[in-house]
Amino acid sequence: MFDFSVVTKWVDDLLNGILSPTWATFIEFVLIGVCILTAYAVIALALIYIERKVCAFFQCRLGPNRVGPFGLLQSVADMFKMLIKEIIDIKHNDKFLFNLAPYVVIAASVLAFGCIPFGKGLHILDFNIGIFFLIAVSSIGVVGILLAGWSSNNKYSLIGAMRSGAQMISYELSIGLSILTIVIFAGSMQLSTIVESQANGWFLFRGHIPALIAFLVYLVAGTAETNRGPFDLPEADSELTAGYHTEYSGMHFGFFYLAEYLNLFIVAAVASTLFLGGWMPLHIPGWDGFNQIMDYIPSPLWFLGKTAVMIFIMMWFKWTFPRLRIDQLLRLEWKYLLPINLINLVLMVIIVVFKIHF
Amino acid sequence: MNITTYLKGFFNGLWSLLVGMKTTLRIFFRKKTTECYPENRGTLKMFDRFRGELTLIHNENNEHKCIACGICELNCPNHTIRVVSEKITDADGKTTRVLQRYEYDLGSCMFCELCTRTCPHGALAFTPTFENAVYTRSKLVLKLNREGSKLANKK
Amino acid sequence: MIALKEKITSLVPAAAFDEAAIPTVTVAASEYKQLAQQLRNDADLQFNYLLCMTGMDFGDSLGVVILLESTTHLHQIYVKTVTADRENPYIPSVSDIWDTARINEREVFDFFGIRFTGHPDMRRLFLRNDWVGYPLRKDYDAGEALNPVPTENEDIRDTTLTYEALPDGAIAARERTVFESEEYVVNVGPQHPATHGVLHFRVSLEGETVKKVDVNCGYIHRGIEKLCEKLTYPQTLGYTDRLDYLGSHQNRHALCMCIEEALGLEIPDRVKYIRTIMDELQRLSSHLLFWSCLCMDLGALTAFFYGFRDREKVLNMMEETTGGRLIQNYNVIGGVSADIHPNLVSRIKEFLTYLPPMLKEYRDVFTGNVIAQQRMKGIGVLDTATAISYGVTGPSGRASGWACDTRKRKPYAAYDKVEFKEAVRTEGDSFARYLVRIDEIEQSLHILEQLVDNIPEGDYAVKTKPVIKLPEGCFFKSVEASRGEFGVYIESRGDKNPYRMKFRSPCLPLVDVVDMLSRDGKIADLIAIGGTLDYVVPDIDR
Amino acid sequence: MKYEDFKDNEALEQLRASGTNIIMGSLDKLIDWGRSNSLWPLTFATSCCGIEYMAVGAARYDFSRFGFEVTRASPRQSDFIMVAGTIVHKMAPVLKRLYDQMAEPKYVIAMGACAISGGPFKDSYHVVNGVDTIIPVDVYMPGCPPRPEALLYALMQLQRKVKVEKFFGGVNRKEKKPEITQVID
């Protein structure tokens, strides 16, 4: 299996060889910044296209197919338009916060994006409390949403933001607890260690029922975290027109739009990292030949493949279910997911303590 | 709420969600029903009775049947039709009314068919054309009688 | 009928009783209220359903004609009252007797300027507050100069006037507050995805909870009733299609039948069958659209497409025969405009086998879904008595346990020749309203099944005179449209155009109950209630 | 569809002729390509035409093929407004406000007889005779209501119009900057 740290090491050595360490570090920062932003944009555009195609297929229609081959350039066209669309300045709003909010949202998702291990050695941030950091930065997004709703001076926006706040705070618990379950199992918070320790089987399979339950809870809570249907209350089209981003236009709205898709990607990526082994190929203990063949598939492909499956499942949710009402949403969390999660956590501890896992 | 109803409600709910997901997934792989206009423009055919726009029927000799009696204009509920005629006295001293312009405002027609139904000579008909969108409002006011057309002789 | 007359003359000796198919009682404004009360409460009369309220300008005087019906005795009666004062007309309100009178009296006030004493809320219903004049009066000048197209948004008032008749005969006006200044009022509409058109709800919120809803109509008030007064009868037909465009065929059916009955035209059986078939197709398309839109309102976006996919099949059938997808333009006075297309029968048969599996899909995707059920069950409960009092007919009325199907109560066309079940449920909540419509889709298929092979031979239309003049008098005919009882009231003075033409809109009562149903619910419930009531805004506003 | 198959090419040529700029031409082309292929409509309908508009969004006609399916409920985020249905006196200021709330570039399609001229309700006391008296209209689409294919055709006409616009060159839309208003909340 190809280790990407070879490449990064080579670049690092090269830069250090010809430049002073300060400059080398600086250039590395810039390089990584460019890479991460490019990847961010490309993934978001691809996801927008995929979402539109997938939802079309669920709805017995074709979806974009006229702009470029199979409509592949559709989201590129959207981007061009959005970039030069007017950004409307609104009276009676809190100018500073109003303009700040989309950047907070996008910054939160970029930070979280940076933690994700894409492949073997293809890692930007990897430190011993990686998963903790990821949860922390991804929750900054809700601040952006609240700011957007508050500063817009629009009643729909405010209701949307308040809903979003209630929703995020509730479901953050479930996400945290289900991740905690896996952290107990893996014994580490470092993402690379978590992935490495799944070499002999993904946690979803090794962790018995508690891992499976944690996975399902994570899926539900993760969908809620991204504000996607059936949990899209903060921007519920048919209730609040466009919710917290009602007043945003042009690229400011574009940031919300991109962040929504990137959050989808991040949630799916974390799910595949924690439960499905991340970039780790499918290994079945004992089947050495099979395992070797699996190793030939590059690790980023494994990662993206698993993430794609997770994304499809979340799109499937969105395009099947009706939207929940706010009280149902909270009931689901506090009456069902949270108790299940707590019991699940205890179960996992028992399993780990008595070593009855695979 | 006791524990059985709690669990029962939970699993029934879960089951109903799974049934829904099964159905949508089945449709995901089903053949799509989309008709691709404008790609299918060559084969696309409207129903015969579809009302696209009003026309004055002209035969191959560029003759129509409108005697400019104005019944259609009278029957039109919202003045979509304007028949401009002039009186012409022929060599025998007989005065006849001759159609000069048959004006029809496609942009306000409500397709109630009162004109075609009340026309005593069957001079009018609706054609199934639908590609009528334009950039200028004035282009929607059509002159239905063609250039140089005249009244067909009654047989 | 004699009993009715005796009864009424004994109650109000001063009333003038006019016998006809539907008898008319004319009373002075001073006795109107007392008569109304007795008509409502008397055990032998029990006129508990106010079917239609029509404001009238008789030329020298203004007045109101109400058409009452008893759901127990099934008899009908017109009650007419007039006031000669054109400057300051006052008539007692009957809004405390029939709830539906509340919104109807506001409409009459809006159109004729008649103020109802005792009415809690005398604001204009459709027109802007700054509108000059009362458009349906005969002496109203419709010129642009009087009421130019406004450039500024309406200044919506939070207060309303109510008029009180004092014992000495004077009238006292009192101001009443609709919304207090500290209430958090959110405007839902006029441009809002869930109002199904341009309807404006002013919603007072407390957090997520709805405290009060004030309906503000008129954003698509097109003045059809006034337009019709200037048109000949065949010309008026086209406008009914555009009232409730999802029941265009049914609306036109009502008007055609009303005119035909007034003329005494004998309609061939073939026409009746064709009309019934088209009515049911229309109902199918409307209910499928209802299903789609409700799903979309509740956030199930995919289901919307399934409904539309199947609706397109219905539209194809209708378009092939009538030439229109939405605006059918098919019924004419004396028949239909063309014979059915030869393909129609086979297409319907194909559809009869096509739809049932799709209905199962609907069940799987939406009806059975736990989220959908929880969002509709127990939400917006309307009980039977209130439904009748508000005049909520159609599937919404039937979901409240009121068997109000006009097809059963007053059979018309070929409905007496077919067997079908009237879908009635007693829960009265949103889910019941939803299920009634699903049941009606099945019943419509059942009706089509019976009719499609038995269309009798004959003419598709009878010949009528080139100029149609109705005899003098008033005529009313109602049909079961997709959303409830759609009625046409024509007052004729023997001319080729109607003196007054009023459409009894099934959607006006529906929007009237929104406030009552959605109080103390969530914002999302308001959407669910609006979705299941399934009103069409142009039908409300006319 | 070929160029000759479209109607009213004269108006298009007029637009093309005004304000040529060769240097920025190719950049303009790119922008126009983006704009014309990403026209997001505002969820707006008043009457019958709105149902046909929904039908175009549905599976059989599916305007998502063109990239039009991202209907935005907020005018801030939409690119064109499809005036589907009658506009009455009470609605006129609302429509105007909605138009003003949209971000540039913005377009208007008048769908159906009512929006073009008042249609069946021309003579009514409460109906605006044509939305072009309130807001500038780019494409007129006759019909009552127009069938879905006609709507797709009108959208393609709009795309063609967008494609001849010049972002850097001359300004095609001679309009003063609209005043800023709040979304109706």
Coordinates of N, CA, C and O in Angstrom, one line a residue, chain C residues 72-185:
Chain C
T72 N -80.2 18.0 8.1 CA -81.0 16.9 8.6 C -82.3 16.8 7.7 O -82.6 15.7 7.2
H73 N -82.9 17.9 7.4 CA -84.2 17.8 6.6 C -83.9 18.0 5.1 O -84.8 17.8 4.3
L74 N -82.7 18.4 4.7 CA -82.3 18.6 3.3 C -83.1 19.6 2.6 O -83.2 19.5 1.3
H75 N -83.9 20.5 3.2 CA -84.6 21.5 2.4 C -83.8 22.8 2.4 O -82.8 23.0 3.2
Q76 N -84.1 23.6 1.4 CA -83.3 24.8 1.1 C -84.3 26.0 1.1 O -85.4 25.8 0.8
I77 N -83.7 27.1 1.4 CA -84.5 28.3 1.4 C -83.6 29.6 1.1 O -82.5 29.6 1.6
Y78 N -84.1 30.5 0.4 CA -83.4 31.8 0.2 C -84.0 32.7 1.2 O -85.3 32.8 1.4
V79 N -83.2 33.5 1.9 CA -83.7 34.6 2.7 C -83.1 35.9 2.2 O -81.9 36.0 2.0
K80 N -84.0 36.8 1.9 CA -83.6 38.0 1.2 C -83.9 39.2 2.1 O -84.9 39.2 2.7
T81 N -83.0 40.1 2.3 CA -83.2 41.3 3.0 C -82.6 42.5 2.3 O -81.5 42.3 1.7
V82 N -83.2 43.6 2.4 CA -82.7 44.8 1.7 C -82.7 46.0 2.6 O -83.4 46.0 3.7
T83 N -81.9 46.9 2.3 CA -81.9 48.2 2.9 C -81.9 49.3 1.9 O -81.1 49.2 0.9
A84 N -82.7 50.3 2.0 CA -82.8 51.3 1.0 C -81.7 52.3 1.0 O -81.5 53.0 0.1
D85 N -81.1 52.4 2.2 CA -80.1 53.5 2.4 C -78.8 53.1 1.6 O -78.1 52.2 2.0
R86 N -78.5 53.8 0.5 CA -77.3 53.4 -0.2 C -76.0 54.1 0.4 O -74.9 53.7 0.1
E87 N -76.2 55.2 1.1 CA -75.1 55.9 1.7 C -74.5 55.2 2.9 O -73.3 54.9 2.9
N88 N -75.4 54.8 3.8 CA -74.9 54.2 5.0 C -75.8 52.9 5.3 O -76.6 52.9 6.2
P89 N -75.6 51.9 4.4 CA -76.4 50.7 4.6 C -76.0 49.9 5.8 O -74.8 49.6 6.0
Y90 N -76.9 49.5 6.6 CA -76.6 48.6 7.8 C -77.6 47.5 7.7 O -78.8 47.6 7.5
I91 N -77.1 46.3 8.0 CA -77.9 45.1 8.0 C -77.4 44.3 9.3 O -76.2 44.3 9.5
P92 N -78.3 43.7 10.0 CA -77.8 43.0 11.2 C -76.9 41.8 10.7 O -77.2 41.1 9.7
S93 N -75.9 41.5 11.5 CA -75.0 40.4 11.2 C -75.6 39.0 11.6 O -76.3 39.0 12.7
V94 N -75.4 38.0 10.9 CA -75.9 36.7 11.4 C -74.6 35.8 11.7 O -74.7 34.6 11.7
S95 N -73.5 36.5 11.9 CA -72.3 35.7 12.1 C -72.3 35.0 13.4 O -71.5 34.0 13.6
D96 N -73.1 35.3 14.3 CA -73.2 34.5 15.6 C -74.1 33.3 15.4 O -74.1 32.4 16.3
I97 N -74.8 33.2 14.3 CA -75.7 32.1 14.1 C -75.0 31.0 13.2 O -75.0 29.9 13.5
W98 N -74.4 31.5 12.1 CA -73.6 30.6 11.3 C -72.2 31.2 11.2 O -72.0 32.4 10.8
D99 N -71.2 30.5 11.6 CA -69.8 31.0 11.6 C -69.3 31.5 10.3 O -68.5 32.4 10.1
T100 N -69.8 30.8 9.2 CA -69.3 31.1 7.9 C -69.8 32.5 7.5 O -69.2 33.1 6.6
A101 N -70.8 33.0 8.1 CA -71.3 34.3 7.8 C -70.3 35.4 8.0 O -70.3 36.4 7.4
R102 N -69.4 35.1 9.0 CA -68.4 36.1 9.3 C -67.5 36.5 8.1 O -67.4 37.7 7.8
I103 N -67.0 35.5 7.4 CA -66.1 35.9 6.3 C -67.0 36.3 5.1 O -66.6 37.2 4.4
N104 N -68.2 35.7 5.0 CA -69.0 36.1 3.9 C -69.5 37.6 4.0 O -69.6 38.3 3.0
E105 N -69.8 38.0 5.2 CA -70.3 39.3 5.4 C -69.2 40.3 5.2 O -69.4 41.4 4.7
R106 N -67.9 39.9 5.5 CA -66.8 40.8 5.2 C -66.7 41.0 3.7 O -66.4 42.0 3.2
E107 N -67.0 39.9 3.0 CA -66.9 40.0 1.5 C -68.0 40.9 1.0 O -67.7 41.8 0.1
V108 N -69.2 40.8 1.5 CA -70.3 41.7 1.1 C -70.0 43.1 1.4 O -70.2 44.0 0.6
F109 N -69.4 43.3 2.6 CA -69.0 44.7 2.9 C -68.0 45.2 2.0 O -68.0 46.4 1.5
D110 N -67.0 44.4 1.6 CA -66.0 44.8 0.7 C -66.6 45.2 -0.7 O -66.1 46.1 -1.3
F111 N -67.5 44.4 -1.2 CA -68.0 44.6 -2.5 C -69.2 45.6 -2.6 O -69.4 46.3 -3.6
F112 N -70.0 45.7 -1.5 CA -71.2 46.5 -1.6 C -71.2 47.7 -0.5 O -72.0 48.5 -0.6
G113 N -70.3 47.6 0.4 CA -70.3 48.6 1.5 C -71.4 48.4 2.5 O -71.6 49.4 3.2
I114 N -72.0 47.3 2.5 CA -73.0 47.1 3.5 C -72.3 46.7 4.8 O -71.5 45.8 4.9
R115 N -72.6 47.5 5.9 CA -72.0 47.2 7.2 C -72.9 46.4 8.0 O -74.1 46.6 8.0
F116 N -72.4 45.4 8.6 CA -73.2 44.4 9.4 C -73.0 44.8 10.9 O -71.9 44.7 11.4
T117 N -74.2 45.1 11.5 CA -74.1 45.4 12.9 C -74.0 44.2 13.7 O -74.7 43.2 13.5
G118 N -73.1 44.2 14.7 CA -72.8 43.1 15.5 C -71.7 42.2 15.0 O -71.3 41.2 15.6
H119 N -71.2 42.5 13.8 CA -70.1 41.7 13.2 C -68.8 42.1 13.9 O -68.5 43.3 14.1
P120 N -68.0 41.2 14.4 CA -66.8 41.5 15.2 C -65.7 42.2 14.4 O -64.8 42.8 14.9
D121 N -65.7 42.1 13.1 CA -64.5 42.4 12.3 C -64.9 43.0 10.9 O -64.9 42.2 10.0
M122 N -65.2 44.3 10.9 CA -65.7 44.8 9.6 C -64.5 45.4 8.9 O -64.4 46.6 8.7
R123 N -63.6 44.6 8.4 CA -62.5 45.1 7.5 C -62.8 44.6 6.1 O -63.6 43.7 5.9
R124 N -62.1 45.2 5.2 CA -62.3 44.7 3.8 C -61.6 43.3 3.7 O -60.6 43.1 4.4
L125 N -62.1 42.5 2.9 CA -61.6 41.1 2.8 C -60.6 41.0 1.7 O -59.5 40.4 1.8
F126 N -61.0 41.5 0.5 CA -60.2 41.3 -0.7 C -59.4 42.5 -1.1 O -58.2 42.5 -1.4
L127 N -60.1 43.6 -1.1 CA -59.5 44.9 -1.6 C -58.6 45.5 -0.5 O -58.8 45.3 0.7
R128 N -57.8 46.4 -1.0 CA -56.9 47.2 -0.1 C -57.8 48.1 0.8 O -58.8 48.6 0.4
N129 N -57.2 48.5 1.9 CA -57.9 49.4 2.8 C -58.2 50.7 2.2 O -59.1 51.4 2.5
D130 N -57.2 51.1 1.3 CA -57.4 52.4 0.7 C -58.2 52.4 -0.6 O -58.1 53.4 -1.4
W131 N -58.8 51.3 -0.9 CA -59.6 51.2 -2.1 C -60.8 52.2 -2.0 O -61.5 52.3 -1.0
V132 N -61.1 52.9 -3.1 CA -62.2 53.8 -3.1 C -63.4 53.2 -3.8 O -63.3 52.6 -4.9
G133 N -64.5 53.2 -3.1 CA -65.7 52.7 -3.6 C -65.9 51.2 -3.4 O -65.1 50.5 -2.8
Y134 N -67.1 50.7 -3.8 CA -67.5 49.4 -3.7 C -67.8 48.8 -5.0 O -68.8 49.0 -5.7
P135 N -66.8 47.9 -5.5 CA -66.8 47.6 -6.9 C -68.0 46.9 -7.5 O -68.3 47.0 -8.7
L136 N -68.7 46.1 -6.7 CA -69.8 45.3 -7.3 C -71.2 46.1 -7.3 O -72.2 45.6 -7.7
R137 N -71.1 47.3 -6.8 CA -72.3 48.1 -6.9 C -72.5 48.5 -8.4 O -71.5 48.7 -9.1
K138 N -73.7 48.6 -8.8 CA -74.0 48.9 -10.2 C -73.5 50.2 -10.6 O -73.1 50.5 -11.8
D139 N -73.4 51.2 -9.7 CA -73.0 52.5 -10.1 C -71.5 52.8 -9.9 O -71.0 53.9 -9.9
Y140 N -70.7 51.7 -9.7 CA -69.3 51.8 -9.5 C -68.6 52.1 -10.8 O -68.9 51.5 -11.8
D141 N -67.7 53.1 -10.7 CA -67.0 53.4 -11.9 C -65.6 52.7 -11.9 O -64.8 53.0 -11.0
A142 N -65.4 51.8 -12.8 CA -64.2 51.0 -12.8 C -63.0 51.6 -13.4 O -62.0 50.9 -13.7
G143 N -63.0 52.9 -13.6 CA -61.9 53.5 -14.3 C -60.6 53.5 -13.5 O -60.6 53.4 -12.3
E144 N -59.5 53.6 -14.2 CA -58.2 53.6 -13.6 C -58.0 54.9 -12.7 O -57.2 54.9 -11.8
A145 N -58.7 55.9 -13.0 CA -58.5 57.2 -12.4 C -58.8 57.1 -10.9 O -58.2 57.6 -10.0
L146 N -59.9 56.3 -10.6 CA -60.4 56.2 -9.2 C -59.4 55.4 -8.4 O -59.1 55.7 -7.3
N147 N -59.1 54.2 -8.9 CA -58.2 53.3 -8.2 C -57.0 52.9 -9.1 O -57.1 51.9 -9.8
P148 N -56.0 53.7 -9.2 CA -54.9 53.4 -10.0 C -54.1 52.2 -9.4 O -54.2 51.9 -8.3
V149 N -53.2 51.6 -10.3 CA -52.4 50.5 -9.7 C -51.5 51.1 -8.7 O -50.7 52.0 -8.9
P150 N -51.6 50.6 -7.4 CA -50.8 51.2 -6.4 C -49.3 50.8 -6.5 O -48.9 49.8 -7.1
T151 N -48.4 51.7 -6.1 CA -47.0 51.5 -6.1 C -46.4 51.1 -4.7 O -45.4 50.6 -4.6
E152 N -47.2 51.5 -3.7 CA -46.7 51.2 -2.4 C -47.5 50.1 -1.8 O -48.6 49.9 -2.1
N153 N -46.8 49.3 -0.9 CA -47.5 48.2 -0.2 C -48.6 48.8 0.7 O -48.5 49.9 1.2
E154 N -49.5 47.9 0.9 CA -50.6 48.3 1.7 C -50.2 48.5 3.2 O -49.3 47.8 3.7
D155 N -50.7 49.5 3.8 CA -50.5 49.7 5.2 C -51.5 48.9 6.0 O -52.6 49.3 6.1
I156 N -51.0 47.8 6.4 CA -51.9 46.8 7.1 C -52.2 47.3 8.5 O -51.3 47.6 9.2
R157 N -53.5 47.3 8.8 CA -53.9 47.8 10.1 C -54.1 46.7 11.1 O -54.5 45.6 10.7
D158 N -53.8 47.0 12.3 CA -53.9 46.0 13.4 C -55.2 46.2 14.1 O -55.5 45.5 15.1
T159 N -56.0 47.1 13.7 CA -57.3 47.3 14.4 C -58.5 47.2 13.4 O -58.3 47.2 12.1
T160 N -59.6 47.0 13.9 CA -60.8 46.8 13.0 C -62.0 47.5 13.7 O -61.9 47.8 14.9
L161 N -63.0 47.7 12.9 CA -64.2 48.4 13.5 C -65.3 47.3 13.7 O -65.4 46.4 12.9
T162 N -66.1 47.5 14.7 CA -67.3 46.7 14.8 C -68.4 47.7 15.0 O -68.3 48.7 15.7
Y163 N -69.6 47.4 14.4 CA -70.7 48.3 14.5 C -71.7 47.7 15.4 O -72.0 46.5 15.3
E164 N -72.3 48.5 16.3 CA -73.3 48.0 17.3 C -74.6 48.8 17.0 O -74.6 50.0 16.9
A165 N -75.7 48.1 16.9 CA -77.0 48.7 16.8 C -77.5 49.0 18.2 O -77.7 48.1 19.0
L166 N -77.6 50.3 18.5 CA -78.1 50.7 19.8 C -79.6 50.6 19.9 O -80.3 50.6 18.8
P167 N -80.2 50.4 21.1 CA -81.6 50.2 21.2 C -82.4 51.3 20.5 O -83.5 51.1 20.0
D168 N -81.8 52.6 20.5 CA -82.6 53.7 20.0 C -82.5 53.8 18.5 O -82.9 54.7 17.9
G169 N -81.9 52.8 17.9 CA -81.8 52.8 16.4 C -80.5 53.4 15.9 O -80.2 53.2 14.7
A170 N -79.7 54.1 16.7 CA -78.5 54.6 16.2 C -77.4 53.5 16.1 O -77.6 52.4 16.6
I171 N -76.4 53.8 15.4 CA -75.3 52.9 15.2 C -74.0 53.4 15.9 O -73.7 54.5 15.7
A172 N -73.4 52.6 16.7 CA -72.2 53.0 17.3 C -71.0 52.2 16.8 O -71.1 50.9 16.6
A173 N -69.9 52.8 16.4 CA -68.7 52.1 15.9 C -67.7 52.0 17.0 O -67.5 52.9 17.8
R174 N -67.1 50.8 17.1 CA -66.2 50.6 18.2 C -64.9 50.0 17.5 O -65.0 49.2 16.6
E175 N -63.8 50.4 18.1 CA -62.5 49.9 17.5 C -62.1 48.7 18.3 O -62.3 48.6 19.5
R176 N -61.6 47.7 17.5 CA -61.2 46.4 18.2 C -59.8 46.1 17.7 O -59.5 46.4 16.5
T177 N -59.0 45.6 18.6 CA -57.6 45.3 18.2 C -57.5 43.8 17.7 O -58.0 42.9 18.3
V178 N -56.8 43.7 16.5 CA -56.5 42.3 16.0 C -55.2 41.8 16.6 O -55.2 40.7 17.2
F179 N -54.2 42.6 16.5 CA -52.9 42.2 17.1 C -52.4 43.3 18.0 O -52.4 44.5 17.6
E180 N -52.0 43.0 19.2 CA -51.4 43.9 20.1 C -50.1 44.3 19.6 O -49.4 43.6 18.8
S181 N -49.6 45.5 20.0 CA -48.3 45.9 19.5 C -47.1 45.1 19.9 O -46.1 45.0 19.3
E182 N -47.3 44.4 21.1 CA -46.1 43.6 21.5 C -46.1 42.2 21.0 O -45.2 41.4 21.3
E183 N -47.1 41.8 20.2 CA -47.1 40.5 19.6 C -46.1 40.3 18.5 O -45.8 41.3 17.8
Y184 N -45.5 39.2 18.5 CA -44.5 38.9 17.4 C -45.2 38.4 16.2 O -45.6 37.2 16.1
V185 N -45.5 39.3 15.3 CA -46.3 38.9 14.1 C -45.4 38.6 12.9 O -44.6 39.5 12.5

